[in-house]
CSV table of C-alpha atoms (C1' of nucleotides) in Angstrom, one decimal:
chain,number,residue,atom,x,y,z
L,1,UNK,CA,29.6,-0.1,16.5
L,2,UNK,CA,32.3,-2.1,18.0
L,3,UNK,CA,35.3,-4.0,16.2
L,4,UNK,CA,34.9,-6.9,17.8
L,5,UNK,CA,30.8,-7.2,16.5
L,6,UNK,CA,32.1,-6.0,13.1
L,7,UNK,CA,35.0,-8.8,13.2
L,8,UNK,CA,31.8,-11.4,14.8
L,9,UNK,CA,29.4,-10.5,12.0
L,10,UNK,CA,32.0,-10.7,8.9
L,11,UNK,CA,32.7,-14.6,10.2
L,12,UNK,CA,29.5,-15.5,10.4
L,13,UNK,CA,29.0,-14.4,7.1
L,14,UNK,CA,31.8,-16.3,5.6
L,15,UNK,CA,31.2,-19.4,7.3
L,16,UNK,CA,27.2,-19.2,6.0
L,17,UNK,CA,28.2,-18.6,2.7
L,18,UNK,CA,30.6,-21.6,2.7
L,19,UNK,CA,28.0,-23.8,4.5
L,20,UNK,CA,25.0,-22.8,2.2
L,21,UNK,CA,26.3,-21.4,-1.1
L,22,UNK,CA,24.2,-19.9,-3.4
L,23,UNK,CA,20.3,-20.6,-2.0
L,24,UNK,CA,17.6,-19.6,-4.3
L,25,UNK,CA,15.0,-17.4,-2.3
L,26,UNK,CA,11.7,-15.6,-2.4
L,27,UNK,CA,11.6,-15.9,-6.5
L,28,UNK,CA,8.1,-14.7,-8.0
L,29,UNK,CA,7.5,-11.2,-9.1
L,30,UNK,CA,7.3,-8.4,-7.6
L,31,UNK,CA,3.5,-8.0,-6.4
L,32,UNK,CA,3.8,-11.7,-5.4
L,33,UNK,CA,7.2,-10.4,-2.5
L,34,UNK,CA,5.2,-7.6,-1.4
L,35,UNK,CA,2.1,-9.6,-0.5
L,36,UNK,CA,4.4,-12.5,0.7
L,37,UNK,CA,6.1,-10.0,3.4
L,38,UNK,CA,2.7,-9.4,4.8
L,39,UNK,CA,1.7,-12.7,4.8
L,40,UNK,CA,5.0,-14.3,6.6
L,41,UNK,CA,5.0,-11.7,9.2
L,42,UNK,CA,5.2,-13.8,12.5
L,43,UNK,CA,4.0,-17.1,10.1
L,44,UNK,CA,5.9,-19.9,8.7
L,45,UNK,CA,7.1,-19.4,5.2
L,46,UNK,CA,5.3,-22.9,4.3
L,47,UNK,CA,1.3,-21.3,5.3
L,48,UNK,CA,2.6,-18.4,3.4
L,49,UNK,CA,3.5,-20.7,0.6
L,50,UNK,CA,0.3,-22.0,0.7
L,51,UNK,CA,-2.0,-18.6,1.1
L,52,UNK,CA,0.0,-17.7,-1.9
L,53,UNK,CA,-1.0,-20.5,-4.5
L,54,UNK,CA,-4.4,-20.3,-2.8
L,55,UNK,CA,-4.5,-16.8,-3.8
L,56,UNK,CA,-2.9,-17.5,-7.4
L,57,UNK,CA,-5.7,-19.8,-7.8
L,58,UNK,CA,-8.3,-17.3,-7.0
L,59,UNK,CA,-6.3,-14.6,-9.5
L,60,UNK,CA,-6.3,-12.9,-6.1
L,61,UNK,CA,-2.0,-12.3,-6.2
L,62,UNK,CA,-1.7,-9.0,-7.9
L,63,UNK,CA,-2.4,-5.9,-6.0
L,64,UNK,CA,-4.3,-4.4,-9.0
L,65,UNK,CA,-6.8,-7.6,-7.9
L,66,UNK,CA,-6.2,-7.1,-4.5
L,67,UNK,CA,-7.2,-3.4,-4.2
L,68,UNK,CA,-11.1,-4.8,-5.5
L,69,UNK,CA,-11.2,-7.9,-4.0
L,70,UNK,CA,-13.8,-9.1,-1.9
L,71,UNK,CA,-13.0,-9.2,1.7
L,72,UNK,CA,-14.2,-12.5,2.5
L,73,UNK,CA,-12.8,-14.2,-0.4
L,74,UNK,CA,-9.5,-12.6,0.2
L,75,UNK,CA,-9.6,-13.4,3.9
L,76,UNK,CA,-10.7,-17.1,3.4
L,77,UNK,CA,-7.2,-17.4,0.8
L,78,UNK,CA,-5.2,-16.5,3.5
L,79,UNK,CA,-6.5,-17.6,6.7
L,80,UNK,CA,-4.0,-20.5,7.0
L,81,UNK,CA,-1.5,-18.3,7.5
L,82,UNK,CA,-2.8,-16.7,11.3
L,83,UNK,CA,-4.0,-13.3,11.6
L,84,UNK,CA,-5.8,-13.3,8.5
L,85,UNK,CA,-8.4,-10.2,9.3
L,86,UNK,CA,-5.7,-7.8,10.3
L,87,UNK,CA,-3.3,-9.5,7.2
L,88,UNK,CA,-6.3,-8.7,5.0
L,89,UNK,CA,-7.0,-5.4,6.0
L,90,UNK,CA,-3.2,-4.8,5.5
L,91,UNK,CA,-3.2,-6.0,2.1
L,92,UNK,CA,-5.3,-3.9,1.1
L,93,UNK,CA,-3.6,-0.7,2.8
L,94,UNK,CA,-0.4,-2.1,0.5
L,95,UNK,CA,-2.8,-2.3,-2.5
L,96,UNK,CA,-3.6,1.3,-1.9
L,97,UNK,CA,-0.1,2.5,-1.5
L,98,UNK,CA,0.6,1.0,-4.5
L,99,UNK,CA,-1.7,1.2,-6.9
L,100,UNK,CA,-2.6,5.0,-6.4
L,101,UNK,CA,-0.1,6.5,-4.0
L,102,UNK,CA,2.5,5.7,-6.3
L,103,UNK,CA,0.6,4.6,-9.4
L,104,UNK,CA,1.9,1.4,-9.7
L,105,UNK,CA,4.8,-0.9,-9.4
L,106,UNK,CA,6.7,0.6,-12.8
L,107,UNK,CA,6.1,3.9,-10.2
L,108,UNK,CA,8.0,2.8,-7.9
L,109,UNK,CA,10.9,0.8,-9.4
L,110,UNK,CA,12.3,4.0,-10.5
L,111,UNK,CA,11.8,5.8,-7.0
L,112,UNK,CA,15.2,6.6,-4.7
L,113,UNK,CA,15.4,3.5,-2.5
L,114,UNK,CA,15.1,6.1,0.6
L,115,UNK,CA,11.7,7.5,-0.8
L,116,UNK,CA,10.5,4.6,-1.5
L,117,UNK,CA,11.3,2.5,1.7
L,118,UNK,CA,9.9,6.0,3.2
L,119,UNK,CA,6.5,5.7,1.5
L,120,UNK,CA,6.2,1.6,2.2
L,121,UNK,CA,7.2,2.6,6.4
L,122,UNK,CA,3.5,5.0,5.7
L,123,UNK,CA,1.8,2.1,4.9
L,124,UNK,CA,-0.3,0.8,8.2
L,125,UNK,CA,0.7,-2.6,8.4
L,126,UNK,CA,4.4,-2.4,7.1
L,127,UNK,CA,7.8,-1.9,9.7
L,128,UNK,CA,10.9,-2.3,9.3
L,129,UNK,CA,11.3,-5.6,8.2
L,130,UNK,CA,8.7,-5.8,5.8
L,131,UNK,CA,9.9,-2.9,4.5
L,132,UNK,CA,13.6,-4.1,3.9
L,133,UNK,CA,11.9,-7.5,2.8
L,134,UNK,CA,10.3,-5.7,0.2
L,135,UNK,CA,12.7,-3.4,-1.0
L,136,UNK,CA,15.4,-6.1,-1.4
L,137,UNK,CA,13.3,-9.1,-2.5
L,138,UNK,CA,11.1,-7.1,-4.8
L,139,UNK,CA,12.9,-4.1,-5.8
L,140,UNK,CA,17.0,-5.4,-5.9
L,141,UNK,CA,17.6,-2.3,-3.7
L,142,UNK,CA,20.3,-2.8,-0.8
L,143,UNK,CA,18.3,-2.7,2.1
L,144,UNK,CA,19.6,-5.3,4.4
L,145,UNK,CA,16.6,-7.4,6.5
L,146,UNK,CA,17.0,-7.8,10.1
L,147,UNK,CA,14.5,-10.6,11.5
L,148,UNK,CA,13.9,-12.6,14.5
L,149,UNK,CA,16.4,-15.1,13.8
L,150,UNK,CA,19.0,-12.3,12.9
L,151,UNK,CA,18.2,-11.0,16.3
L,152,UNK,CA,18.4,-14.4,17.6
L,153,UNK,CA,22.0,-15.1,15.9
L,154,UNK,CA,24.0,-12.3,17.1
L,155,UNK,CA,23.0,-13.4,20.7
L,156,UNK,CA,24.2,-16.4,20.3
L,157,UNK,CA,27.6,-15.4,19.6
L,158,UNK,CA,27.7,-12.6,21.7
L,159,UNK,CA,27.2,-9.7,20.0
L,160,UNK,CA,25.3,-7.2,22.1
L,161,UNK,CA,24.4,-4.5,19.7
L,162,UNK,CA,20.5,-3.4,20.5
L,163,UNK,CA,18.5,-5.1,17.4
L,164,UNK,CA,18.6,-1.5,15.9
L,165,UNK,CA,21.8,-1.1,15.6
L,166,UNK,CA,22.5,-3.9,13.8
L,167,UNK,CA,21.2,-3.4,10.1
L,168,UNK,CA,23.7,-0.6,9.8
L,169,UNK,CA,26.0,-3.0,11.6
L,170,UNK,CA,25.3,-6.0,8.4
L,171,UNK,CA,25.2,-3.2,5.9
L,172,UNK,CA,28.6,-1.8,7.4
L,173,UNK,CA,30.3,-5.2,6.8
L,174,UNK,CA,28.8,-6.6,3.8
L,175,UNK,CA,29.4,-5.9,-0.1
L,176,UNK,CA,26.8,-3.0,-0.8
L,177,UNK,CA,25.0,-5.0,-3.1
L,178,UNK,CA,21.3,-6.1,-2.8
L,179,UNK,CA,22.6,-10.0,-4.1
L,180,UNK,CA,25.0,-10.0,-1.1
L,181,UNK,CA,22.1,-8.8,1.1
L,182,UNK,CA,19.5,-11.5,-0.3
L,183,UNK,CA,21.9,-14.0,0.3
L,184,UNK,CA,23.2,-13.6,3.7
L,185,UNK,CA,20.0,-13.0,4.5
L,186,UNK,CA,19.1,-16.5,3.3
L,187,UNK,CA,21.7,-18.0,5.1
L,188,UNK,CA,20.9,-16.6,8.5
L,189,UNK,CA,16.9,-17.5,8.4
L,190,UNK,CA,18.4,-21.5,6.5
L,191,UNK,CA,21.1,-21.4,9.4
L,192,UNK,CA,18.2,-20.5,12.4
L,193,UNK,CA,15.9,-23.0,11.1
L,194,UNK,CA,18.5,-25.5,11.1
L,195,UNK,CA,20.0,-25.1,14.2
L,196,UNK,CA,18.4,-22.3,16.4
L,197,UNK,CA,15.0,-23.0,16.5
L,198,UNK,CA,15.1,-22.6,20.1
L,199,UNK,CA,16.0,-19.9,22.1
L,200,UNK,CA,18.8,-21.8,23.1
L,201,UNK,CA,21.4,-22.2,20.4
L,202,UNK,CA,23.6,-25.4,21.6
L,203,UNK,CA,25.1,-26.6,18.5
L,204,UNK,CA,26.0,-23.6,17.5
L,205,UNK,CA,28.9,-23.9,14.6
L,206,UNK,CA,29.3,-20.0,14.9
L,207,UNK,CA,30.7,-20.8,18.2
L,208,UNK,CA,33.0,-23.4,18.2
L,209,UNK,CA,34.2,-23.6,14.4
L,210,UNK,CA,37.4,-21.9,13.6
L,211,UNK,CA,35.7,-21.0,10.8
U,1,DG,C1',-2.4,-28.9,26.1
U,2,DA,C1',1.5,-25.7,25.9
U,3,DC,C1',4.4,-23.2,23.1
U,4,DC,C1',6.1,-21.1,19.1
U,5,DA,C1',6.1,-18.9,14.3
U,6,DG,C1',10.8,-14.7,8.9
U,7,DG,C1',5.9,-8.4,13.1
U,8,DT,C1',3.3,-4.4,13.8
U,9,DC,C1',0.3,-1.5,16.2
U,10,DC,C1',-1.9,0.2,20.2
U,11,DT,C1',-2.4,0.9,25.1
U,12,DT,C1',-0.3,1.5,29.7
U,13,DG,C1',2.7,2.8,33.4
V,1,DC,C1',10.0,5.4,26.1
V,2,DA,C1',9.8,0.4,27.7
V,3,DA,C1',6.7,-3.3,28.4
V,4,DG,C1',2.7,-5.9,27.5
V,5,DG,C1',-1.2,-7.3,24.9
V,6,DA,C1',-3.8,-8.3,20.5
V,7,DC,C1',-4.0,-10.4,16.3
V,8,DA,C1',-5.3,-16.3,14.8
V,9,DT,C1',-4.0,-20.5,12.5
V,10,DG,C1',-1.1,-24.6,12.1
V,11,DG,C1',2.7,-27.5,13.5
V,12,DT,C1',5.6,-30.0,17.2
DNA sequence: GACCAGGTCCTTG
DNA sequence: CAAGGACATGGT
């Protein structure tokens, strides 16, 4: 990777973190994380947030419940959140994974971050992201989440890496910790909704602050 | 009514 | 292997 994108990325980070602080994100337990990364994939966290206490309601948001659940019922929880056949039939593919594959959650909180990011990548239904959601929402492991608005971010200040080149690119600059991970991530997907909800990013403070 | 949303998988050329 | 389409509801 280039200097100049290393030197790019660590400002943006700094001026995040001084313009957002400490954000709380994605609390709930584990099982709630993992079903939440299916759920927001290409969705607005607020139908998520809603398919979730829909599903809390229906003592539907534990895998263990999951795995049994009717599909109907577990379709109709989510449906507000778009694609709810193919996120249901992924549900329970993550259900599977986890509740047999690996025999549960205590399983897999004491698996190598590599297996285990290795076994959720198996699961039909789960890439890269929600992968690296899951791993450093639900599990504390350092596995740095590259999203849409990431992607969308490093264009705008001109950083040209491909969009797979760029988690090694964030994990390359940041503190190897999953708390620095969480919260830059945080600050990237507050600072996108803020300001670069278009494709076009004129008020960009990445650009113009000296930061 | 058009367009987009914190992706992933499958099919084509 | 890159590009395009499907999945589906809800908000602007």
């Amino acid at each position: 990777m280039s200097v100049s994108s290393s030197f790019k990325v660590r400002r943006i980070v700094r001026i995040l973190k001084k313009k957002y602080g400490k954000i709380p994100w994605w609390p709930g337990d584990c099982d709630e994380v993992m079903i939440g990364a299916i759920l927001t994939q290409q969705t607005r966290w607020e139908n998520v947030r809603r398919a979730l206490d829909e599903l809390h309601r229906k003592d539907l948001c534990t895998l263990s419940a999951i795995r049994f659940a009717d599909m109907t019922a577990l379709e109709d929880a989510i449906r507000c959140t778009g694609f709810y056949r193919m996120k249901a039939r992924r549900l329970k593919c993550l259900a599977v994974f986890v509740e047999v594959t690996c025999g549960g959650v205590e399983r897999m909180a004491v698996m190598s971050t590599p297996a285990l990011r290795e076994g959720l990548l198996s699961v039909h239904g789960i890439g890269e992201e929600t992968a690296d959601s899951i791993l450093c929402y639900g599990f504390s492991r350092p596995s740095f989440v590259i999203d849409a608005y990431t992607d969308r971010i490093m264009r705008c200040i001109g950083v040209t890496e491909p969009r797979n080149r760029l988690k090694p690119l964030f994990e390359g600059v940041l503190a190897e910790t999953d708390e620095a991970y969480r919260q830059t991530h945080a600050h990237i997907v507050e600072y996108a909704k803020e300001f670069c909800i278009q494709k076009r990013c004129e008020t960009c403070i990445l650009v113009n602050s000296s930061g």
